[in-house]
Amino acid sequence: MIAVENINVGQQVGFGIIALMMIVGAIRVVTNKNVVHAALWLVVVLAGAAAQYLLLAAEFVAVTQVLVYIGAVMVLFLFGTMLTRSKVGNDENLDNRNGAMIGIPVALLLLGTLTYGLLKTYKAERLPLKNTPFNIQQLSDSIFSHYLLPFWALSFVLLAAVIGAIVLARRD
Amino acid sequence: MLAADPLFFRGLSLAVVVIVIVKVLIVFVVGLVATMFMVWFERKIISGMQNRVGPNKAGPWGLLQTLADGIKLFFKEDLVPERADSFVFKLAPFLAFVPAFLVWCVIPLGGDFSNGRGGLVTIAGHRTLVQLADPPIGILLVLMLSSIAVYGIMLAGWSSGSKYPLLGSVRASAQMVSYEAALGLSIGSVLLVAGTLSTNGIVIAQNTISRWHIIATGVVPFVIFVIAGTAELNRPPFDLVEAESELVSGFNTEYSSLRFALFYLAEFMNTVTMSAIIVTLFLGGPQPITIGDTTLNLHLGPFSGTVWFLLKLFIFLYMYVWLRATLPRLRYDQLMNLGWKVLIPIALGWFMLLAALRVARDEGWNRVVVGVVCAVVLAFSYLLLTAAVRTSSKNREKEGAMF
């Protein structure tokens, strides 16, 4: 690996540090007994993902990650937690003891599938080191031409979620 | 699309590094001084409106009052409540303070926008923008930081381990999340007209007064942005977060000393920051007033951009103070109704209208027909929305009061 030319050392080091941070964060999410602390560790993991996108010069994706996951999803999550249980401190029932039996195999399966998929698809292909200036226009062009159908499908998922929320909240 | 700062085109040299450091210092100092000034400005203007004298002892016209208050707060005892979550309690003020600062990085503070120069000035042989950074994602960064600022307030209330701060922060996060949607949608209208996300590009697009986005987007997004921005700042008339009569002081009740000072500074800095964002998005930032071909020239050379920016900024600073001095606080249900049932639908409808007109222009369709079709669709949506609201409120009445 070291002998490979065209390797961006700074990027690799950055990746390593952020990945380590994300792993620690992810472990703390599941082991923490305090539900708000667990949520904050999850914020660390999500922010780490955004930082990884930044390292790949995909700033639009990074900002979207922060806006959607940290700015909306986690805020709503914390908001819900505050409304329902305002207790500061640890919650002994938070740990799901039998969870490891299911959780670890599922995690390994996911890792295996992702690794297999990535290696199979891209083989030895790498991102070009000489990064061309990233352009949001190019991104939007490809979303609204090549990937229009997945984009629509995604919108329908969101629509279904909205309708589901209304159905749950309605009382009549 | 012009995006990157030409400062770095010829590689890094000592001069470039020095210019960047000076810029960072300027942004930092401008942020702090502007905040200190804003506190004084607000107190002075409000006292004038209420027929009082206001701060007048420390320094000329009481200008150093904020500094004195800051020093006083610095020497106060730093309390952490026994039932508080100590780490989060200490973290929260910084989460509120840092995003307020960072927004200044992407705001054009000046520069020469005449004759298509795009805000570039020449310092020591290097052409550069009078803003710290001009990333292609520009305005999205502002939205991102404002969504992070929610954490500071939310966690401050939760970690205090006391009831009033918790209620305050629950109110705050609901309010900020709700109004962020309207804020984002009205920014969408601006982006549609400007065609770029970069703040420098947005300012460049507004080179004459008829192309200022306040006019080019048809005033509605501007009004929505100002209202939603005020709510996002938790300023009167949307200051339910710290409604004294109900919540003592809201999320920052348990804070003292330097941590309280940080919240206080963040609040005032956010006011200045939001005004600066409004000026950048809708009033052409550092662009001079240009009607047709005639430009109002201030004859200040390279500083005229900054002076224009400050002049426009003052309009909004004054407006925010004025609002605080005159308007009573909204009730909570009024606040939520305004956000969800008025601002978001209008912003969405207006965005659709602008987008349709844009497509009509590009495709060469008849704009009147497109406008009429859009108006019909909007009217239909309005009727549908009012019907839905009426039905749901009737059902709620049938069930009786919920809380």
Coordinates of C-alpha atoms in Angstrom, one line a residue:
Chain A
M1 CA 0.0 0.0 0.0
I2 CA 2.8 2.4 0.9
A3 CA 4.5 1.8 -2.4
V4 CA 1.5 3.0 -4.4
E5 CA 2.2 6.2 -6.1
N6 CA -0.1 9.2 -6.4
I7 CA -1.3 8.8 -2.8
N8 CA -2.4 11.9 -1.0
V9 CA -0.8 11.4 2.4
G10 CA -2.7 14.3 4.1
Q11 CA -6.0 12.9 3.0
Q12 CA -5.2 9.4 4.2
V13 CA -4.1 10.7 7.6
G14 CA -7.2 12.8 7.8
F15 CA -9.4 9.8 6.9
G16 CA -7.7 7.7 9.6
I17 CA -8.2 10.2 12.3
I18 CA -11.9 10.9 11.4
A19 CA -12.6 7.2 11.0
L20 CA -11.2 6.5 14.4
M21 CA -13.3 9.3 15.9
M22 CA -16.4 7.9 14.2
I23 CA -15.8 4.4 15.4
V24 CA -15.3 5.6 19.0
G25 CA -18.5 7.7 18.6
A26 CA -20.5 4.8 17.2
I27 CA -19.4 2.5 20.1
R28 CA -20.3 5.1 22.6
V29 CA -23.8 5.5 21.0
V30 CA -24.7 1.9 21.8
T31 CA -22.9 1.6 25.2
N32 CA -24.0 5.0 26.7
K33 CA -26.7 4.8 29.4
N34 CA -27.7 8.4 29.0
V35 CA -30.1 8.8 26.1
V36 CA -29.1 12.5 25.3
H37 CA -25.4 11.7 25.5
A38 CA -26.0 8.8 23.1
A39 CA -27.7 11.1 20.7
L40 CA -24.8 13.6 21.0
W41 CA -22.3 10.8 20.2
L42 CA -24.5 10.0 17.2
V43 CA -24.0 13.6 16.2
V44 CA -20.3 13.1 16.4
V45 CA -20.6 10.1 14.0
L46 CA -22.7 12.0 11.6
A47 CA -20.4 15.0 11.7
G48 CA -17.5 12.6 11.0
A49 CA -19.3 11.4 7.9
A50 CA -19.7 15.0 6.8
A51 CA -16.0 15.5 7.3
Q52 CA -15.2 12.5 5.2
Y53 CA -17.3 14.0 2.4
L54 CA -15.3 17.2 2.8
L55 CA -12.1 15.2 2.4
L56 CA -13.4 13.9 -0.9
A57 CA -14.0 17.5 -2.0
A58 CA -17.7 16.8 -2.0
E59 CA -18.7 19.9 0.0
F60 CA -22.3 20.0 -1.2
V61 CA -22.9 16.5 0.1
A62 CA -21.1 17.4 3.3
V63 CA -23.3 20.4 3.9
T64 CA -26.4 18.5 3.1
Q65 CA -25.4 15.8 5.5
V66 CA -25.0 18.4 8.3
L67 CA -28.2 20.2 7.3
V68 CA -30.4 17.1 7.1
Y69 CA -29.0 14.7 9.7
I70 CA -27.5 17.0 12.3
G71 CA -29.7 20.0 11.7
A72 CA -33.1 18.3 11.3
V73 CA -33.1 14.6 12.2
M74 CA -31.1 14.8 15.4
V75 CA -32.7 18.0 16.5
L76 CA -36.1 16.4 16.2
F77 CA -34.8 13.3 18.0
L78 CA -33.5 15.4 20.9
F79 CA -36.7 17.4 20.9
G80 CA -38.8 14.3 21.2
T81 CA -36.5 13.0 24.0
M82 CA -36.9 16.3 25.9
L83 CA -40.7 16.3 25.6
T84 CA -41.1 12.7 26.8
R85 CA -38.3 12.2 29.4
S86 CA -36.8 15.3 30.8
K87 CA -34.7 13.4 33.5
V88 CA -31.1 14.3 33.5
G89 CA -28.9 11.3 34.3
N90 CA -28.5 7.6 33.4
D91 CA -31.2 5.2 32.5
E92 CA -30.4 1.7 33.4
N93 CA -33.1 0.2 31.2
L94 CA -31.5 1.8 28.1
D95 CA -29.2 -1.0 27.4
N96 CA -30.6 -3.8 25.3
R97 CA -28.7 -6.8 26.7
N98 CA -29.8 -9.4 24.1
G99 CA -29.2 -6.9 21.4
A100 CA -25.7 -8.0 20.8
M101 CA -26.9 -11.5 19.7
I102 CA -28.8 -9.9 16.8
G103 CA -26.9 -6.7 16.4
I104 CA -23.4 -8.0 15.8
P105 CA -24.4 -10.5 13.1
V106 CA -26.5 -7.9 11.3
A107 CA -23.6 -5.4 11.5
L108 CA -21.1 -8.0 10.1
L109 CA -23.6 -8.9 7.4
L110 CA -24.0 -5.3 6.4
L111 CA -20.2 -4.8 6.4
G112 CA -19.7 -7.9 4.3
T113 CA -22.4 -6.9 1.7
L114 CA -21.0 -3.3 1.4
T115 CA -17.4 -4.5 1.1
Y116 CA -18.3 -7.1 -1.5
G117 CA -20.4 -4.7 -3.5
L118 CA -17.8 -2.0 -3.5
L119 CA -14.9 -4.3 -4.3
K120 CA -16.9 -6.1 -7.0
T121 CA -18.1 -2.9 -8.7
Y122 CA -14.9 -0.8 -8.6
K123 CA -12.1 -3.4 -8.3
A124 CA -8.9 -1.4 -8.5
E125 CA -10.5 1.7 -9.9
R126 CA -9.6 4.9 -7.9
L127 CA -10.9 8.4 -7.8
P128 CA -8.5 10.6 -9.8
L129 CA -6.1 12.3 -7.6
K130 CA -6.0 15.5 -9.7
N131 CA -9.5 16.5 -8.5
T132 CA -11.4 18.6 -11.0
P133 CA -13.1 21.6 -9.5
F134 CA -16.4 20.4 -8.0
N135 CA -19.4 22.0 -9.5
I136 CA -22.9 22.0 -8.0
Q137 CA -24.4 22.6 -11.4
Q138 CA -22.9 19.3 -12.6
L139 CA -24.4 17.5 -9.6
S140 CA -27.9 19.0 -10.2
D141 CA -27.6 18.2 -13.9
S142 CA -27.0 14.6 -13.2
I143 CA -29.7 14.4 -10.5
F144 CA -32.3 15.8 -12.9
S145 CA -31.2 13.8 -15.9
H146 CA -29.5 10.4 -15.3
Y147 CA -30.9 9.9 -11.8
L148 CA -34.3 11.4 -12.2
L149 CA -36.2 8.2 -11.6
P150 CA -34.4 7.4 -8.3
F151 CA -34.9 11.0 -7.3
W152 CA -38.7 10.7 -7.9
A153 CA -38.8 7.4 -6.1
L154 CA -37.1 9.1 -3.1
S155 CA -39.6 11.9 -3.2
F156 CA -42.4 9.3 -3.0
V157 CA -40.8 7.8 0.0
L158 CA -40.8 11.2 1.7
L159 CA -44.4 11.7 0.7
A160 CA -45.4 8.4 2.2
A161 CA -43.6 9.4 5.4
V162 CA -45.5 12.6 5.5
I163 CA -48.8 10.9 4.9
G164 CA -47.9 8.3 7.5
A165 CA -47.2 11.1 10.1
I166 CA -50.5 12.7 9.4
V167 CA -52.4 9.4 9.7
L168 CA -50.6 8.8 13.1
A169 CA -51.3 12.2 14.4
R170 CA -55.0 12.4 13.3
R171 CA -57.5 11.4 15.9
D172 CA -60.7 11.4 13.9
Chain B
M1 CA -19.6 30.8 -12.5
L2 CA -17.0 32.7 -10.5
A3 CA -16.3 30.9 -7.3
A4 CA -12.8 30.7 -5.9
D5 CA -10.9 33.6 -4.5
P6 CA -8.1 34.4 -7.0
L7 CA -5.8 35.0 -4.0
F8 CA -4.7 31.3 -4.2
F9 CA -4.3 31.0 -8.0
R10 CA -0.6 31.7 -7.9
G11 CA 0.2 29.4 -5.1
L12 CA 1.0 30.2 -1.5
S13 CA 3.5 32.8 -0.6
L14 CA 4.2 34.7 2.6
A15 CA 2.1 37.7 1.5
V16 CA -0.9 35.4 0.8
V17 CA -0.7 33.9 4.2
V18 CA -0.4 37.3 5.8
I19 CA -3.4 38.5 3.9
V20 CA -5.5 35.5 5.0
I21 CA -4.4 36.0 8.7
V22 CA -5.3 39.7 8.5
K23 CA -8.7 38.7 7.0
V24 CA -9.3 36.3 9.8
L25 CA -8.4 38.9 12.4
I26 CA -10.7 41.5 10.7
V27 CA -13.6 39.1 10.7
F28 CA -13.0 38.2 14.4
V29 CA -12.6 41.8 15.5
V30 CA -15.5 43.0 13.4
G31 CA -17.7 40.3 14.9
L32 CA -16.8 41.2 18.5
V33 CA -16.9 45.0 18.0
A34 CA -20.1 44.8 16.1
T35 CA -21.7 42.8 18.9
M36 CA -20.5 45.2 21.6
F37 CA -21.7 48.1 19.5
M38 CA -25.1 46.4 18.9
V39 CA -25.7 46.0 22.7
W40 CA -25.0 49.7 23.2
F41 CA -27.0 50.7 20.1
E42 CA -30.0 48.7 21.2
R43 CA -30.0 50.1 24.7
K44 CA -29.5 53.6 23.5
I45 CA -32.2 53.5 20.8
I46 CA -34.8 51.8 23.1
S47 CA -34.1 54.4 25.8
G48 CA -34.6 57.1 23.3
M49 CA -37.9 55.6 22.2
Q50 CA -39.0 55.2 25.8
N51 CA -38.0 58.7 26.8
R52 CA -35.1 57.7 29.0
V53 CA -31.4 58.5 28.9
G54 CA -30.0 55.0 28.7
P55 CA -26.3 54.2 29.4
N56 CA -24.4 57.4 29.6
K57 CA -21.7 57.0 32.3
A58 CA -19.0 54.7 30.9
G59 CA -17.2 56.4 28.1
P60 CA -18.6 59.0 25.7
W61 CA -22.3 58.5 25.3
G62 CA -22.0 55.3 27.4
L63 CA -20.1 53.6 24.6
L64 CA -18.0 51.5 26.9
Q65 CA -21.0 50.3 28.9
T66 CA -20.9 46.9 27.2
L67 CA -17.2 46.5 28.0
A68 CA -17.9 47.3 31.6
D69 CA -20.7 44.8 31.7
G70 CA -18.5 42.2 30.1
I71 CA -15.7 42.8 32.7
K72 CA -18.3 42.6 35.5
L73 CA -19.7 39.3 34.2
F74 CA -16.1 37.9 33.9
F75 CA -15.6 38.3 37.6
K76 CA -18.9 36.8 38.7
E77 CA -19.0 33.4 40.3
D78 CA -19.3 30.6 37.8
L79 CA -22.2 28.4 38.9
V80 CA -23.0 24.9 37.8
P81 CA -26.3 23.7 39.2
E82 CA -26.1 20.4 41.3
R83 CA -28.6 18.6 39.1
A84 CA -27.0 19.8 35.8
D85 CA -25.3 17.6 33.3
S86 CA -22.0 19.2 33.8
F87 CA -20.3 18.5 30.5
V88 CA -23.2 19.4 28.2
F89 CA -23.9 22.4 30.5
K90 CA -20.4 23.8 29.8
L91 CA -20.5 22.9 26.1
A92 CA -23.8 24.6 25.2
P93 CA -22.7 28.3 25.3
F94 CA -19.9 27.5 22.8
L95 CA -22.3 25.7 20.5
A96 CA -24.4 28.9 20.5
F97 CA -21.5 31.3 20.1
V98 CA -19.3 29.7 17.5
P99 CA -21.8 29.4 14.6
A100 CA -22.7 33.0 15.1
F101 CA -19.1 33.9 14.5
L102 CA -18.5 31.5 11.6
V103 CA -21.3 33.0 9.4
W104 CA -19.1 36.1 9.1
C105 CA -16.6 34.1 7.0
V106 CA -18.9 34.0 4.0
I107 CA -20.4 37.5 4.1
P108 CA -18.9 40.0 1.6
L109 CA -17.8 42.9 3.8
G110 CA -16.8 45.2 1.0
G111 CA -15.0 45.3 -2.3
D112 CA -15.3 46.8 -5.7
F113 CA -18.2 45.6 -7.7
S114 CA -18.2 48.3 -10.4
N115 CA -17.7 47.5 -14.1
G116 CA -17.9 43.7 -13.6
R117 CA -14.9 43.6 -11.3
G118 CA -16.8 41.1 -9.1
G119 CA -15.8 42.5 -5.7
L120 CA -12.0 42.0 -6.2
V121 CA -9.6 44.4 -4.7
T122 CA -5.8 44.5 -5.0
I123 CA -3.8 44.3 -1.8
A124 CA 0.0 44.3 -2.1
G125 CA -0.2 43.1 -5.7
H126 CA -2.6 40.3 -4.9
R127 CA -6.2 40.4 -6.1
T128 CA -8.6 39.1 -3.5
L129 CA -12.2 39.3 -2.3
V130 CA -13.1 41.3 0.8
Q131 CA -14.5 38.2 2.5
L132 CA -12.7 35.5 4.4
A133 CA -13.9 32.6 2.2
D134 CA -16.1 32.2 -0.8
P135 CA -17.0 28.5 -1.0
P136 CA -19.3 27.4 -3.9
I137 CA -21.8 26.3 -1.3
G138 CA -21.8 29.8 0.2
I139 CA -25.3 30.4 1.5
L140 CA -25.9 26.7 2.4
L141 CA -23.1 27.1 5.0
V142 CA -25.2 29.9 6.6
L143 CA -28.2 27.6 6.8
M144 CA -26.0 24.8 8.1
L145 CA -24.6 27.0 10.9
S146 CA -28.0 28.3 11.9
S147 CA -29.2 24.7 12.2
I148 CA -26.2 23.9 14.4
A149 CA -26.9 27.0 16.6
V150 CA -30.2 25.3 17.7
Y151 CA -28.1 22.8 19.6
G152 CA -26.6 25.4 21.9
I153 CA -30.0 26.7 23.1
M154 CA -31.6 23.2 23.2
L155 CA -28.8 21.6 25.2
A156 CA -28.4 24.6 27.5
G157 CA -32.0 24.2 28.6
W158 CA -31.9 20.4 28.9
S159 CA -28.6 20.2 30.8
S160 CA -29.6 22.8 33.4
G161 CA -31.7 20.2 35.1
S162 CA -34.4 22.6 35.9
K163 CA -37.9 23.1 34.6
Y164 CA -38.0 26.6 33.2
P165 CA -34.9 26.3 31.1
L166 CA -36.2 23.0 29.8
L167 CA -39.5 24.6 28.8
G168 CA -37.6 27.5 27.2
S169 CA -35.4 25.3 25.2
V170 CA -38.3 23.1 24.0
R171 CA -40.0 26.2 22.8
A172 CA -36.8 27.5 21.2
S173 CA -36.0 24.3 19.3
A174 CA -39.6 23.9 18.0
Q175 CA -39.6 27.6 16.9
M176 CA -36.3 27.5 15.3
V177 CA -36.9 24.3 13.4
S178 CA -40.3 25.5 12.2
Y179 CA -39.0 28.8 11.0
E180 CA -35.9 27.4 9.4
A181 CA -38.2 25.9 6.7
A182 CA -39.6 29.3 5.8
L183 CA -36.2 30.8 5.9
G184 CA -34.8 28.1 3.5
L185 CA -37.7 28.4 1.1
S186 CA -37.3 32.2 0.8
I187 CA -33.6 31.7 0.2
G188 CA -34.6 29.3 -2.5
S189 CA -36.3 32.1 -4.4
V190 CA -33.2 34.2 -4.2
L191 CA -31.0 31.4 -5.5
L192 CA -33.4 30.8 -8.4
V193 CA -32.9 34.4 -9.5
A194 CA -29.2 34.7 -8.7
G195 CA -28.4 31.2 -10.2
T196 CA -25.5 30.6 -7.7
L197 CA -25.0 29.6 -4.1
S198 CA -21.8 31.6 -3.6
T199 CA -22.4 34.7 -1.6
N200 CA -20.0 36.7 -3.8
G201 CA -22.0 35.5 -6.8
I202 CA -25.3 36.5 -5.2
V203 CA -23.9 40.0 -4.6
I204 CA -22.5 40.2 -8.2
A205 CA -26.0 39.3 -9.6
Q206 CA -27.5 42.4 -8.0
N207 CA -25.7 45.1 -9.9
T208 CA -28.5 47.6 -10.4
I209 CA -31.3 48.5 -8.1
S210 CA -33.9 46.7 -10.2
R211 CA -31.9 43.5 -9.9
W212 CA -31.6 43.7 -6.2
H213 CA -33.3 40.6 -5.1
I214 CA -35.8 42.4 -2.9
I215 CA -37.2 43.6 -6.2
A216 CA -36.2 40.8 -8.5
T217 CA -37.9 38.2 -6.4
G218 CA -40.9 40.4 -5.8
V219 CA -40.6 41.5 -2.2
V220 CA -42.6 38.5 -0.8
P221 CA -39.5 36.3 -0.1
F222 CA -37.8 39.4 1.5
V223 CA -40.8 39.9 3.9
I224 CA -40.9 36.2 4.7
F225 CA -37.1 36.1 5.3
V226 CA -37.2 39.1 7.6
I227 CA -40.1 37.6 9.7
A228 CA -38.6 34.1 9.8
G229 CA -35.2 35.5 10.5
T230 CA -36.6 37.4 13.5
A231 CA -38.2 34.3 14.8
E232 CA -34.9 32.4 14.2
L233 CA -33.1 34.9 16.3
N234 CA -35.7 34.6 19.1
R235 CA -36.0 38.3 19.2
P236 CA -39.2 40.2 20.0
P237 CA -42.0 39.8 19.0
F238 CA -41.0 36.1 18.8
D239 CA -39.1 35.9 22.1
L240 CA -41.2 33.3 23.7
V241 CA -38.0 31.5 24.4
E242 CA -37.2 33.9 27.2
A243 CA -40.6 35.2 28.1
E244 CA -39.8 36.7 31.5
S245 CA -43.3 36.5 32.8
E246 CA -43.6 32.8 32.1
L247 CA -40.1 31.3 32.1
V248 CA -37.9 33.5 34.3
S249 CA -35.3 33.9 31.5
G250 CA -35.8 30.7 29.5
F251 CA -32.9 28.5 28.5
N252 CA -30.2 30.6 30.1
T253 CA -31.8 30.9 33.5
E254 CA -29.2 28.8 35.3
Y255 CA -26.2 30.3 33.6
S256 CA -24.0 32.9 35.2
S257 CA -20.7 34.6 34.6
L258 CA -18.8 34.0 31.4
R259 CA -21.1 31.3 30.1
F260 CA -24.0 33.7 30.4
A261 CA -22.0 36.4 28.7
L262 CA -21.4 34.0 25.8
F263 CA -25.1 33.4 25.3
Y264 CA -25.7 37.1 25.6
L265 CA -23.0 37.9 23.0
A266 CA -24.3 35.1 20.7
E267 CA -27.8 36.6 20.8
F268 CA -26.6 40.0 19.8
M269 CA -24.1 38.8 17.3
N270 CA -26.8 36.7 15.7
T271 CA -28.9 39.9 15.2
V272 CA -26.0 41.6 13.4
T273 CA -25.3 38.4 11.5
M274 CA -28.9 38.0 10.4
S275 CA -29.0 41.7 9.2
A276 CA -25.8 41.1 7.3
I277 CA -27.3 38.0 5.6
I278 CA -30.5 40.0 4.7
V279 CA -28.3 42.8 3.2
T280 CA -26.2 40.2 1.2
L281 CA -29.2 38.3 -0.1
F282 CA -31.7 41.0 -0.8
L283 CA -30.1 44.4 -0.9
G284 CA -27.0 43.8 -2.9
G285 CA -24.5 43.7 0.0
P286 CA -21.6 46.1 -0.7
Q287 CA -23.0 47.1 -4.1
P288 CA -23.7 50.8 -4.5
I289 CA -27.1 52.1 -5.4
T290 CA -27.3 52.0 -9.2
I291 CA -30.4 53.2 -11.1
G292 CA -30.1 52.5 -14.8
D293 CA -26.5 53.6 -15.7
T294 CA -26.0 56.2 -12.9
T295 CA -24.3 55.0 -9.8
L296 CA -24.4 56.9 -6.5
N297 CA -20.7 57.4 -5.9
L298 CA -19.5 57.9 -2.4
H299 CA -16.0 58.9 -3.5
L300 CA -14.3 56.8 -0.9
G301 CA -12.2 54.7 -3.2
P302 CA -11.7 51.1 -2.0
F303 CA -13.8 51.7 1.1
S304 CA -17.0 52.6 -0.6
G305 CA -18.2 49.0 -0.7
T306 CA -17.8 48.6 3.0
V307 CA -19.5 51.9 3.7
W308 CA -22.5 50.9 1.5
F309 CA -22.6 47.5 3.4
L310 CA -22.6 49.3 6.8
L311 CA -25.3 51.8 5.7
K312 CA -27.6 49.0 4.6
L313 CA -26.7 47.0 7.7
F314 CA -27.8 49.9 10.0
I315 CA -31.3 49.9 8.4
F316 CA -31.9 46.4 9.7
L317 CA -30.1 46.8 13.0
Y318 CA -32.4 49.8 13.6
M319 CA -35.4 47.8 12.4
Y320 CA -34.7 45.0 14.9
V321 CA -34.4 47.5 17.8
W322 CA -37.6 49.2 16.7
L323 CA -39.5 45.9 16.6
R324 CA -38.3 45.1 20.1
A325 CA -39.4 48.5 21.4
T326 CA -42.9 48.5 19.8
L327 CA -44.3 45.0 19.3
P328 CA -45.9 42.8 22.0
R329 CA -45.0 39.2 22.2
L330 CA -47.0 36.6 20.2
R331 CA -48.8 33.8 21.9
Y332 CA -47.3 30.4 21.3
D333 CA -50.2 29.1 19.1
Q334 CA -50.1 32.3 17.1
L335 CA -46.4 31.8 16.5
M336 CA -46.8 28.2 15.2
N337 CA -49.8 29.2 13.1
L338 CA -47.9 32.0 11.5
G339 CA -44.9 29.8 10.8
W340 CA -46.7 26.7 9.4
K341 CA -49.9 27.9 8.0
V342 CA -48.9 31.3 6.6
L343 CA -45.2 31.7 6.0
I344 CA -44.3 28.2 4.7
P345 CA -47.2 27.9 2.2
I346 CA -46.7 31.5 0.9
A347 CA -42.9 30.9 0.5
L348 CA -43.6 27.6 -1.2
G349 CA -46.2 29.1 -3.5
W350 CA -44.0 32.0 -4.4
F351 CA -41.1 29.8 -5.1
M352 CA -43.3 27.7 -7.5
L353 CA -44.5 30.9 -9.2
L354 CA -40.9 32.2 -9.7
A355 CA -39.7 28.8 -11.0
A356 CA -42.6 28.6 -13.5
L357 CA -41.9 32.1 -14.8
R358 CA -38.3 31.2 -15.1
V359 CA -39.1 28.1 -17.1
A360 CA -41.5 30.2 -19.2
R361 CA -38.7 32.6 -20.0
D362 CA -36.2 29.9 -20.9
E363 CA -38.7 28.0 -23.1
G364 CA -40.2 31.1 -24.7
W365 CA -43.8 30.4 -23.4
N366 CA -46.3 33.2 -22.9
R367 CA -45.6 34.5 -19.5
V368 CA -49.0 35.9 -18.9
V369 CA -50.6 32.5 -19.5
V370 CA -48.1 30.8 -17.2
G371 CA -48.7 33.5 -14.5
V372 CA -52.5 33.0 -14.8
V373 CA -52.2 29.2 -14.6
C374 CA -49.9 29.5 -11.5
A375 CA -52.4 31.9 -9.9
V376 CA -55.2 29.4 -10.4
V377 CA -53.1 26.6 -8.9
L378 CA -52.2 28.8 -6.0
A379 CA -55.8 29.8 -5.4
F380 CA -56.9 26.2 -5.5
S381 CA -54.1 25.2 -3.0
Y382 CA -55.1 28.1 -0.8
L383 CA -58.7 26.9 -0.7
L384 CA -57.6 23.3 0.0
L385 CA -55.4 24.5 2.9
T386 CA -58.1 26.6 4.4
A387 CA -60.6 23.8 4.1
A388 CA -58.1 21.4 5.8
V389 CA -57.4 23.9 8.6
R390 CA -61.1 24.5 9.2
T391 CA -61.9 20.8 9.4
S392 CA -59.1 20.1 11.8
S393 CA -60.0 23.0 14.1
K394 CA -63.6 21.8 14.1
N395 CA -62.5 18.3 15.0
R396 CA -60.3 19.7 17.8
E397 CA -63.2 21.7 19.1
K398 CA -65.3 18.5 19.2
E399 CA -62.7 16.7 21.2
G400 CA -62.3 19.6 23.6
A401 CA -59.2 21.3 24.8
M402 CA -56.1 19.1 24.4
F403 CA -53.8 20.7 27.0

